[in-house]
Amino acid sequence: MHFFDAHCDILSAIYNPRELLSNKRHWDVERALSNGPFFQVFSLFAEDGSPGTRKKRMEDQLEMVHEAERLYPEKLKMVRSIGDLDEWLNKKDVNQVRYMIEAEGAEILGESLEELDRLYDRGLRILTLSWNYDNAVCDSVAGQNTHNGLSEFGRQVVERAESLGIIIDLSHCSDKTFSDVEEIAAKPFIASHSNSRTLCKHRRNLTDSQIISIAKRGGIIGINLFPPFLTDSGNALILDIIRHIEYISALVGISYVGFGFDFDGIGYAPEAIRGVEDTIKVAEALLRLNYSEESVKGITGLNFAGLMRRILSGCDN
């Protein structure tokens, strides 16, 4: 079974490329491949510091994953083209993680539109517009409403990103930022690691109307494993993950649901999930609940892979 995880923060949690292969955190190459072919979206992320400091840390993480691929090409390969993606889909390779790069927060751009082009050339394919701070592009759900949504620069960023083939990710964005992007986006956008706000009333989760909007545009919602985003109590079981899958599937269809585990960006995971090696348990639980094998394969990997294939091919319809 192919696994596609749309969000992982391991690059901000380690200090050298070797640790990507094996470590004691939530995610490493060895454990990711234990359940089958694995596609990882690595997030460039910095939690604190000035915007300039966060940008530098994110740049350092990008260099580290490039260095890891140079050192261990048999274990890691960046996906840049539709050919790279199809190779992963067809070969069923359990020796090499395929990956893409996401920036979690537009701080990495500074205030330069040209940075998008440079970062695209270095492998950036997903841009999460904000983390928990407002930035030059937009307001965060945890921010101070600096721009009342997207800034004028932010509108330019969305337009340029779409023209390059960089997917806009609205996890962490304020509701007003979401609606502003919704108004101007010409291509699919995603929420890489967010759940249903109806089921768990956390501001980081999505309203029904936002979920419907993502699906109408052909985007995907990646289910986040952080227990406070799964239940109001902050404690969660695998069945709570499935509740969100079921709810979103009932609302818009199962083909708009995927995974954005948020490993190594969350302090703890649901009971019975120690790390990436245990994510197969979610698939097994879905099969026990009489989900078809085709549906489960879609959730675990093929839904997100299909979207990426359309974006990489330039066909977003």
mmCIF file with all atom_site columns, N, CA and C in Angstrom, residues 75-100:
data_model
loop_
_atom_site.group_PDB
_atom_site.id
_atom_site.type_symbol
_atom_site.label_atom_id
_atom_site.label_alt_id
_atom_site.label_comp_id
_atom_site.label_asym_id
_atom_site.label_entity_id
_atom_site.label_seq_id
_atom_site.pdbx_PDB_ins_code
_atom_site.Cartn_x
_atom_site.Cartn_y
_atom_site.Cartn_z
_atom_site.occupancy
_atom_site.B_iso_or_equiv
_atom_site.pdbx_formal_charge
_atom_site.auth_seq_id
_atom_site.auth_comp_id
_atom_site.auth_asym_id
_atom_site.auth_atom_id
_atom_site.pdbx_PDB_model_num
ATOM 1  N N  . LYS A 1 75  ? 18.347 6.149  -0.607  1.00 0.00 ? 75  LYS A N  1
ATOM 2  C CA . LYS A 1 75  ? 17.301 6.226  0.419   1.00 0.00 ? 75  LYS A CA 1
ATOM 3  C C  . LYS A 1 75  ? 16.316 7.372  0.207   1.00 0.00 ? 75  LYS A C  1
ATOM 4  N N  . LEU A 1 76  ? 16.739 8.427  -0.480  1.00 0.00 ? 76  LEU A N  1
ATOM 5  C CA . LEU A 1 76  ? 15.911 9.620  -0.640  1.00 0.00 ? 76  LEU A CA 1
ATOM 6  C C  . LEU A 1 76  ? 15.997 10.127 -2.073  1.00 0.00 ? 76  LEU A C  1
ATOM 7  N N  . LYS A 1 77  ? 14.838 10.484 -2.633  1.00 0.00 ? 77  LYS A N  1
ATOM 8  C CA . LYS A 1 77  ? 14.830 11.094 -3.963  1.00 0.00 ? 77  LYS A CA 1
ATOM 9  C C  . LYS A 1 77  ? 13.725 12.142 -4.040  1.00 0.00 ? 77  LYS A C  1
ATOM 10 N N  . MET A 1 78  ? 14.110 13.369 -4.400  1.00 0.00 ? 78  MET A N  1
ATOM 11 C CA . MET A 1 78  ? 13.129 14.439 -4.553  1.00 0.00 ? 78  MET A CA 1
ATOM 12 C C  . MET A 1 78  ? 12.302 14.220 -5.817  1.00 0.00 ? 78  MET A C  1
ATOM 13 N N  . VAL A 1 79  ? 11.003 14.471 -5.697  1.00 0.00 ? 79  VAL A N  1
ATOM 14 C CA . VAL A 1 79  ? 10.111 14.418 -6.850  1.00 0.00 ? 79  VAL A CA 1
ATOM 15 C C  . VAL A 1 79  ? 9.953  15.829 -7.399  1.00 0.00 ? 79  VAL A C  1
ATOM 16 N N  . ARG A 1 80  ? 10.371 16.016 -8.628  1.00 0.00 ? 80  ARG A N  1
ATOM 17 C CA . ARG A 1 80  ? 10.271 17.318 -9.293  1.00 0.00 ? 80  ARG A CA 1
ATOM 18 C C  . ARG A 1 80  ? 9.342  17.277 -10.506 1.00 0.00 ? 80  ARG A C  1
ATOM 19 N N  . SER A 1 81  ? 9.119  16.090 -11.047 1.00 0.00 ? 81  SER A N  1
ATOM 20 C CA . SER A 1 81  ? 8.406  15.977 -12.318 1.00 0.00 ? 81  SER A CA 1
ATOM 21 C C  . SER A 1 81  ? 7.369  14.871 -12.241 1.00 0.00 ? 81  SER A C  1
ATOM 22 N N  . ILE A 1 82  ? 6.488  14.846 -13.231 1.00 0.00 ? 82  ILE A N  1
ATOM 23 C CA . ILE A 1 82  ? 5.485  13.795 -13.296 1.00 0.00 ? 82  ILE A CA 1
ATOM 24 C C  . ILE A 1 82  ? 6.147  12.432 -13.497 1.00 0.00 ? 82  ILE A C  1
ATOM 25 N N  . GLY A 1 83  ? 7.279  12.411 -14.180 1.00 0.00 ? 83  GLY A N  1
ATOM 26 C CA . GLY A 1 83  ? 8.006  11.163 -14.352 1.00 0.00 ? 83  GLY A CA 1
ATOM 27 C C  . GLY A 1 83  ? 8.507  10.605 -13.033 1.00 0.00 ? 83  GLY A C  1
ATOM 28 N N  . ASP A 1 84  ? 9.022  11.486 -12.171 1.00 0.00 ? 84  ASP A N  1
ATOM 29 C CA . ASP A 1 84  ? 9.474  11.058 -10.845 1.00 0.00 ? 84  ASP A CA 1
ATOM 30 C C  . ASP A 1 84  ? 8.317  10.467 -10.048 1.00 0.00 ? 84  ASP A C  1
ATOM 31 N N  . LEU A 1 85  ? 7.159  11.130 -10.115 1.00 0.00 ? 85  LEU A N  1
ATOM 32 C CA . LEU A 1 85  ? 5.996  10.661 -9.365  1.00 0.00 ? 85  LEU A CA 1
ATOM 33 C C  . LEU A 1 85  ? 5.497  9.326  -9.902  1.00 0.00 ? 85  LEU A C  1
ATOM 34 N N  . ASP A 1 86  ? 5.408  9.202  -11.208 1.00 0.00 ? 86  ASP A N  1
ATOM 35 C CA . ASP A 1 86  ? 4.940  7.948  -11.799 1.00 0.00 ? 86  ASP A CA 1
ATOM 36 C C  . ASP A 1 86  ? 5.883  6.794  -11.478 1.00 0.00 ? 86  ASP A C  1
ATOM 37 N N  . GLU A 1 87  ? 7.162  7.089  -11.397 1.00 0.00 ? 87  GLU A N  1
ATOM 38 C CA . GLU A 1 87  ? 8.132  6.057  -11.026 1.00 0.00 ? 87  GLU A CA 1
ATOM 39 C C  . GLU A 1 87  ? 7.819  5.522  -9.635  1.00 0.00 ? 87  GLU A C  1
ATOM 40 N N  . TRP A 1 88  ? 7.491  6.426  -8.707  1.00 0.00 ? 88  TRP A N  1
ATOM 41 C CA . TRP A 1 88  ? 7.123  5.998  -7.351  1.00 0.00 ? 88  TRP A CA 1
ATOM 42 C C  . TRP A 1 88  ? 5.837  5.181  -7.378  1.00 0.00 ? 88  TRP A C  1
ATOM 43 N N  . LEU A 1 89  ? 4.851  5.628  -8.135  1.00 0.00 ? 89  LEU A N  1
ATOM 44 C CA . LEU A 1 89  ? 3.568  4.933  -8.180  1.00 0.00 ? 89  LEU A CA 1
ATOM 45 C C  . LEU A 1 89  ? 3.692  3.541  -8.794  1.00 0.00 ? 89  LEU A C  1
ATOM 46 N N  . ASN A 1 90  ? 4.575  3.386  -9.757  1.00 0.00 ? 90  ASN A N  1
ATOM 47 C CA . ASN A 1 90  ? 4.633  2.141  -10.522 1.00 0.00 ? 90  ASN A CA 1
ATOM 48 C C  . ASN A 1 90  ? 5.637  1.126  -9.996  1.00 0.00 ? 90  ASN A C  1
ATOM 49 N N  . LYS A 1 91  ? 6.703  1.595  -9.361  1.00 0.00 ? 91  LYS A N  1
ATOM 50 C CA . LYS A 1 91  ? 7.774  0.670  -8.982  1.00 0.00 ? 91  LYS A CA 1
ATOM 51 C C  . LYS A 1 91  ? 7.551  -0.025 -7.648  1.00 0.00 ? 91  LYS A C  1
ATOM 52 N N  . LYS A 1 92  ? 6.670  0.525  -6.810  1.00 0.00 ? 92  LYS A N  1
ATOM 53 C CA . LYS A 1 92  ? 6.431  -0.056 -5.485  1.00 0.00 ? 92  LYS A CA 1
ATOM 54 C C  . LYS A 1 92  ? 7.744  -0.205 -4.710  1.00 0.00 ? 92  LYS A C  1
ATOM 55 N N  . ASP A 1 93  ? 8.563  0.832  -4.783  1.00 0.00 ? 93  ASP A N  1
ATOM 56 C CA . ASP A 1 93  ? 9.891  0.828  -4.176  1.00 0.00 ? 93  ASP A CA 1
ATOM 57 C C  . ASP A 1 93  ? 9.782  0.956  -2.658  1.00 0.00 ? 93  ASP A C  1
ATOM 58 N N  . VAL A 1 94  ? 10.329 -0.020 -1.931  1.00 0.00 ? 94  VAL A N  1
ATOM 59 C CA . VAL A 1 94  ? 10.322 0.048  -0.471  1.00 0.00 ? 94  VAL A CA 1
ATOM 60 C C  . VAL A 1 94  ? 11.729 0.288  0.068   1.00 0.00 ? 94  VAL A C  1
ATOM 61 N N  . ASN A 1 95  ? 12.619 0.772  -0.779  1.00 0.00 ? 95  ASN A N  1
ATOM 62 C CA . ASN A 1 95  ? 13.981 1.076  -0.350  1.00 0.00 ? 95  ASN A CA 1
ATOM 63 C C  . ASN A 1 95  ? 14.282 2.566  -0.345  1.00 0.00 ? 95  ASN A C  1
ATOM 64 N N  . GLN A 1 96  ? 13.413 3.361  -0.940  1.00 0.00 ? 96  GLN A N  1
ATOM 65 C CA . GLN A 1 96  ? 13.705 4.780  -1.129  1.00 0.00 ? 96  GLN A CA 1
ATOM 66 C C  . GLN A 1 96  ? 12.446 5.610  -0.896  1.00 0.00 ? 96  GLN A C  1
ATOM 67 N N  . VAL A 1 97  ? 12.528 6.588  -0.002  1.00 0.00 ? 97  VAL A N  1
ATOM 68 C CA . VAL A 1 97  ? 11.443 7.544  0.205   1.00 0.00 ? 97  VAL A CA 1
ATOM 69 C C  . VAL A 1 97  ? 11.505 8.602  -0.887  1.00 0.00 ? 97  VAL A C  1
ATOM 70 N N  . ARG A 1 98  ? 10.395 8.845  -1.538  1.00 0.00 ? 98  ARG A N  1
ATOM 71 C CA . ARG A 1 98  ? 10.284 9.964  -2.466  1.00 0.00 ? 98  ARG A CA 1
ATOM 72 C C  . ARG A 1 98  ? 9.732  11.154 -1.682  1.00 0.00 ? 98  ARG A C  1
ATOM 73 N N  . TYR A 1 99  ? 10.178 12.354 -2.033  1.00 0.00 ? 99  TYR A N  1
ATOM 74 C CA . TYR A 1 99  ? 9.745  13.495 -1.224  1.00 0.00 ? 99  TYR A CA 1
ATOM 75 C C  . TYR A 1 99  ? 9.561  14.755 -2.046  1.00 0.00 ? 99  TYR A C  1
ATOM 76 N N  . MET A 1 100 ? 8.785  15.665 -1.480  1.00 0.00 ? 100 MET A N  1
ATOM 77 C CA . MET A 1 100 ? 8.622  17.027 -1.971  1.00 0.00 ? 100 MET A CA 1
ATOM 78 C C  . MET A 1 100 ? 8.896  17.983 -0.824  1.00 0.00 ? 100 MET A C  1
#
